[in-house]
Structures are given as C-alpha cells and as structure tokens.
mmCIF file of C-alpha atoms in Angstrom:
data_model
loop_
_atom_site.group_PDB
_atom_site.id
_atom_site.type_symbol
_atom_site.label_atom_id
_atom_site.label_comp_id
_atom_site.label_asym_id
_atom_site.label_seq_id
_atom_site.Cartn_x
_atom_site.Cartn_y
_atom_site.Cartn_z
ATOM 1 C CA MET A 1 -0.782 11.122 17.984
ATOM 2 C CA VAL A 2 -0.381 10.115 14.365
ATOM 3 C CA LYS A 3 2.631 11.139 12.300
ATOM 4 C CA LEU A 4 2.134 11.649 8.562
ATOM 5 C CA THR A 5 5.194 11.850 6.089
ATOM 6 C CA ARG A 6 4.392 13.462 2.537
ATOM 7 C CA GLY A 7 6.502 13.659 -0.669
ATOM 8 C CA MET A 8 6.251 14.053 -4.263
ATOM 9 C CA VAL A 9 8.373 12.321 -7.126
ATOM 10 C CA MET A 10 7.567 12.987 -10.684
ATOM 11 C CA GLY A 11 4.227 14.240 -10.144
ATOM 12 C CA VAL A 12 3.347 11.295 -7.905
ATOM 13 C CA LYS A 13 2.365 12.240 -4.361
ATOM 14 C CA ILE A 14 3.310 9.889 -1.680
ATOM 15 C CA TYR A 15 1.908 9.869 1.930
ATOM 16 C CA VAL A 16 3.218 7.499 4.695
ATOM 17 C CA LEU A 17 1.623 7.072 7.940
ATOM 18 C CA ASP A 18 2.970 5.220 11.187
ATOM 19 C CA VAL A 19 -0.226 3.695 12.504
ATOM 20 C CA SER A 20 1.149 2.229 15.653
ATOM 21 C CA HIS A 21 0.012 5.470 17.427
ATOM 22 C CA ILE A 22 -3.443 4.942 16.701
ATOM 23 C CA SER A 23 -5.529 3.956 19.803
ATOM 24 C CA GLU A 24 -8.700 1.563 19.490
ATOM 25 C CA ASN A 25 -10.762 4.705 20.427
ATOM 26 C CA GLU A 26 -9.350 6.722 17.589
ATOM 27 C CA LEU A 27 -9.563 3.867 15.236
ATOM 28 C CA ASP A 28 -13.512 3.717 15.754
ATOM 29 C CA ILE A 29 -13.439 7.782 15.264
ATOM 30 C CA TYR A 30 -11.225 7.550 12.019
ATOM 31 C CA LEU A 31 -13.371 4.736 10.634
ATOM 32 C CA ASN A 32 -16.556 6.722 10.957
ATOM 33 C CA ARG A 33 -14.876 9.225 8.584
ATOM 34 C CA LEU A 34 -14.120 6.747 5.796
ATOM 35 C CA SER A 35 -16.394 5.557 2.724
ATOM 36 C CA LYS A 36 -18.842 2.494 3.042
ATOM 37 C CA PHE A 37 -16.303 0.546 0.843
ATOM 38 C CA ARG A 38 -13.348 1.062 3.286
ATOM 39 C CA ARG A 39 -15.406 0.453 6.508
ATOM 40 C CA LYS A 40 -16.487 -2.870 4.898
ATOM 41 C CA LYS A 41 -12.785 -3.691 4.286
ATOM 42 C CA VAL A 42 -11.809 -2.668 7.860
ATOM 43 C CA ASN A 43 -14.789 -4.480 9.593
ATOM 44 C CA SER A 44 -13.963 -7.883 7.849
ATOM 45 C CA LEU A 45 -10.559 -7.892 9.428
ATOM 46 C CA SER A 46 -10.091 -9.524 12.644
ATOM 47 C CA LYS A 47 -6.703 -8.408 13.820
ATOM 48 C CA LEU A 48 -6.319 -5.016 15.429
ATOM 49 C CA THR A 49 -3.035 -4.361 13.789
ATOM 50 C CA ASP A 50 -4.532 -4.993 10.227
ATOM 51 C CA LYS A 51 -7.740 -2.947 10.875
ATOM 52 C CA LYS A 52 -5.197 -0.057 11.911
ATOM 53 C CA LEU A 53 -3.302 -0.383 8.736
ATOM 54 C CA SER A 54 -6.621 -0.462 6.682
ATOM 55 C CA VAL A 55 -7.961 2.631 8.313
ATOM 56 C CA GLY A 56 -4.490 4.134 7.856
ATOM 57 C CA VAL A 57 -4.695 3.808 4.017
ATOM 58 C CA GLY A 58 -7.896 5.190 3.991
ATOM 59 C CA LEU A 59 -6.915 8.171 5.985
ATOM 60 C CA LEU A 60 -3.881 8.804 3.564
ATOM 61 C CA LEU A 61 -6.361 8.365 0.637
ATOM 62 C CA ASP A 62 -8.650 11.084 2.072
ATOM 63 C CA ILE A 63 -5.555 13.458 2.446
ATOM 64 C CA ALA A 64 -4.459 12.715 -0.923
ATOM 65 C CA LEU A 65 -7.674 13.415 -2.415
ATOM 66 C CA LYS A 66 -8.090 16.959 -0.893
ATOM 67 C CA PRO A 67 -6.180 18.865 -3.754
ATOM 68 C CA TYR A 68 -8.811 17.343 -6.118
ATOM 69 C CA GLY A 69 -11.515 18.740 -3.858
ATOM 70 C CA LEU A 70 -12.762 15.380 -3.129
ATOM 71 C CA ASN A 71 -13.110 13.349 0.239
ATOM 72 C CA GLU A 72 -12.619 9.458 0.641
ATOM 73 C CA CYS A 73 -15.848 9.180 2.544
ATOM 74 C CA ASP A 74 -17.725 10.342 -0.780
ATOM 75 C CA MET A 75 -15.989 8.067 -3.128
ATOM 76 C CA THR A 76 -17.473 4.793 -4.734
ATOM 77 C CA TYR A 77 -15.070 2.209 -5.917
ATOM 78 C CA ARG A 78 -15.026 -0.711 -8.213
ATOM 79 C CA VAL A 79 -12.522 -3.535 -8.126
ATOM 80 C CA ASN A 80 -10.978 -4.367 -11.397
ATOM 81 C CA GLU A 81 -10.724 -7.757 -13.067
ATOM 82 C CA TYR A 82 -6.977 -7.868 -11.435
ATOM 83 C CA GLY A 83 -8.629 -7.225 -7.794
ATOM 84 C CA LYS A 84 -7.303 -3.698 -7.694
ATOM 85 C CA SER A 85 -9.512 -1.026 -6.253
ATOM 86 C CA GLU A 86 -10.172 2.021 -8.358
ATOM 87 C CA PHE A 87 -12.684 4.950 -8.202
ATOM 88 C CA GLU A 88 -15.726 4.276 -9.969
ATOM 89 C CA ASN A 89 -16.624 7.871 -11.054
ATOM 90 C CA PHE A 90 -13.029 9.371 -11.320
ATOM 91 C CA SER A 91 -11.073 7.330 -13.915
ATOM 92 C CA ASN A 92 -8.442 10.427 -14.330
ATOM 93 C CA ILE A 93 -7.415 9.841 -10.711
ATOM 94 C CA HIS A 94 -5.044 6.916 -9.934
ATOM 95 C CA PHE A 95 -3.914 5.595 -6.509
ATOM 96 C CA SER A 96 -2.167 2.756 -5.132
ATOM 97 C CA ILE A 97 -1.934 1.750 -1.505
ATOM 98 C CA SER A 98 0.005 -0.699 0.484
ATOM 99 C CA HIS A 99 0.903 -1.529 4.068
ATOM 100 C CA SER A 100 3.505 -3.405 6.026
ATOM 101 C CA GLY A 101 4.715 -3.598 9.570
ATOM 102 C CA ASN A 102 3.036 -0.491 11.313
ATOM 103 C CA TYR A 103 3.233 1.634 7.969
ATOM 104 C CA ALA A 104 0.765 2.424 5.603
ATOM 105 C CA VAL A 105 1.528 4.198 2.191
ATOM 106 C CA CYS A 106 -0.674 5.844 -0.400
ATOM 107 C CA ALA A 107 0.464 7.298 -3.792
ATOM 108 C CA ILE A 108 -1.912 9.277 -6.065
ATOM 109 C CA SER A 109 -1.307 10.833 -9.723
ATOM 110 C CA ASP A 110 -2.910 11.597 -12.779
ATOM 111 C CA ASN A 111 -1.082 8.535 -14.338
ATOM 112 C CA ARG A 112 -1.230 4.840 -13.625
ATOM 113 C CA LEU A 113 1.027 4.120 -10.933
ATOM 114 C CA ALA A 114 2.007 1.430 -8.328
ATOM 115 C CA CYS A 115 3.717 1.491 -4.903
ATOM 116 C CA ASP A 116 4.602 -0.967 -2.160
ATOM 117 C CA ILE A 117 6.063 -0.833 1.175
ATOM 118 C CA GLU A 118 7.762 -4.074 2.576
ATOM 119 C CA LYS A 119 8.915 -4.679 6.176
ATOM 120 C CA ILE A 120 12.391 -6.604 5.739
ATOM 121 C CA GLY A 121 12.263 -9.854 7.500
ATOM 122 C CA ARG A 122 14.103 -13.050 7.084
ATOM 123 C CA VAL A 123 15.187 -14.079 3.641
ATOM 124 C CA GLU A 124 13.212 -17.104 2.040
ATOM 125 C CA MET A 125 15.412 -18.428 -0.779
ATOM 126 C CA LYS A 126 12.504 -20.918 -1.655
ATOM 127 C CA VAL A 127 10.570 -17.586 -2.766
ATOM 128 C CA ALA A 128 13.620 -16.328 -4.636
ATOM 129 C CA ASN A 129 13.939 -19.703 -6.592
ATOM 130 C CA ARG A 130 10.226 -19.748 -7.430
ATOM 131 C CA PHE A 131 9.887 -16.142 -8.668
ATOM 132 C CA PHE A 132 13.236 -14.791 -9.649
ATOM 133 C CA THR A 133 15.340 -15.423 -12.707
ATOM 134 C CA LYS A 134 18.276 -17.722 -12.496
ATOM 135 C CA SER A 135 20.723 -14.719 -12.517
ATOM 136 C CA GLU A 136 18.911 -12.982 -9.667
ATOM 137 C CA CYS A 137 19.090 -16.229 -7.608
ATOM 138 C CA GLU A 138 22.685 -16.826 -8.329
ATOM 139 C CA ARG A 139 23.303 -13.163 -7.337
ATOM 140 C CA MET A 140 21.268 -13.676 -4.042
ATOM 141 C CA LYS A 141 23.200 -16.595 -3.173
ATOM 142 C CA SER A 142 26.633 -14.640 -3.275
ATOM 143 C CA LEU A 143 25.465 -12.039 -0.746
ATOM 144 C CA ASN A 144 25.686 -12.245 2.793
ATOM 145 C CA PHE A 145 22.351 -12.319 4.989
ATOM 146 C CA ASP A 146 21.865 -8.668 5.512
ATOM 147 C CA GLU A 147 22.782 -7.803 1.674
ATOM 148 C CA GLN A 148 20.284 -10.600 0.882
ATOM 149 C CA LYS A 149 17.397 -9.252 2.834
ATOM 150 C CA ILE A 150 17.780 -5.826 1.132
ATOM 151 C CA GLU A 151 18.226 -7.516 -2.286
ATOM 152 C CA LEU A 152 14.919 -9.671 -1.921
ATOM 153 C CA ALA A 153 13.127 -6.488 -0.803
ATOM 154 C CA LYS A 154 14.460 -4.578 -3.979
ATOM 155 C CA ILE A 155 13.966 -7.320 -6.503
ATOM 156 C CA GLY A 156 10.551 -8.665 -5.203
ATOM 157 C CA GLY A 157 9.509 -4.930 -4.772
ATOM 158 C CA ILE A 158 10.346 -3.960 -8.112
ATOM 159 C CA THR A 159 8.690 -7.260 -9.425
ATOM 160 C CA PHE A 160 5.405 -6.647 -7.511
ATOM 161 C CA ASP A 161 5.341 -3.063 -8.490
ATOM 162 C CA ILE A 162 5.690 -3.897 -12.379
ATOM 163 C CA LEU A 163 2.770 -6.498 -11.827
ATOM 164 C CA THR A 164 0.644 -4.094 -10.061
ATOM 165 C CA PHE A 165 1.248 -1.225 -12.489
ATOM 166 C CA LYS A 166 0.194 -3.414 -15.341
ATOM 167 C CA GLY A 167 -3.127 -4.492 -13.336
ATOM 168 C CA ILE A 168 -2.009 -8.106 -12.863
#
C-alpha cells in the first residue's frame, strides 16, 4: 500500500510519497508504467532504496501531469546545461523532484520552481563552514545540537532551492 500526500501552495502543486511500502514486485509493475527516460534512470541505480525513490518521483510526476491531460510514460525529456531534467515539448510546465530517506517529492507549476526534501541527520559543521556565510556559521555554533540540525536543514535547503531555481 502506497501513501500519497498532496497539497498546493501559491499555485504550486506538491506531492509526497513514502516509498518504504513499495515491494520489489510492485517496483517492477510501477517501473513499466513510466517513461523510457525514467526507466533508464532507475535501471542505472544499484540500491533497491534508490530505485524505489526514483520510481516514486516518476509516479508522483505522473499524478502531477494528470490535470494537464498528460502521462509521464508519454513524456520526452531533455537535460539542461545545469543537469536539471525538463520536458522537451512542454516548456510551459515546470517541475522539480527530490527524495531523501524514504520520501519522494514532486512539485509542478506553470512557473519555474524548486523543491527539496532532506532527512535531517548529523550536523557537519565543515559543510556549514564551506558553504554558509560567516554570520550563518556563527549562528550555527551558538545553537545546541538539535537546533543545529534544524538550522542546517533550513539554510542548506533554502540555498539549494535558490540554486536549483536559478538553474545552477
């Protein structure tokens, strides 16, 4: 049994899927419903969890395309100069996909967008020191461990989303 969560914020439709319940048999069934592009991507992965996540974002994208009268299995893709997948024949439909832990997420809109999902794990201050501003690092150091995890996810997620939105 697959659990799907949906929502909409400011014209952006967001879909989230817990892939932990997808069995290996279901994985093969779902994979055959997806585009050649997605199947190739899934088949290039070695870990079962990674395959489930990749199939999961494909399934979410298929659901997200239904209001447009489209199916993911019929879509053709191109990869832009920044490595982001885009629809080849539907430049007016924008999507962003992400996955982490057992969750896959897909956001779709008529405008450019970015989404990210991150499983909060241990805090790596060396990552913060490398990518965050001096003031962000100082703030991180002033927080307790649990607060650092949340702040790292917030700052890192926002930074990643901005870069993704800009196409970098």
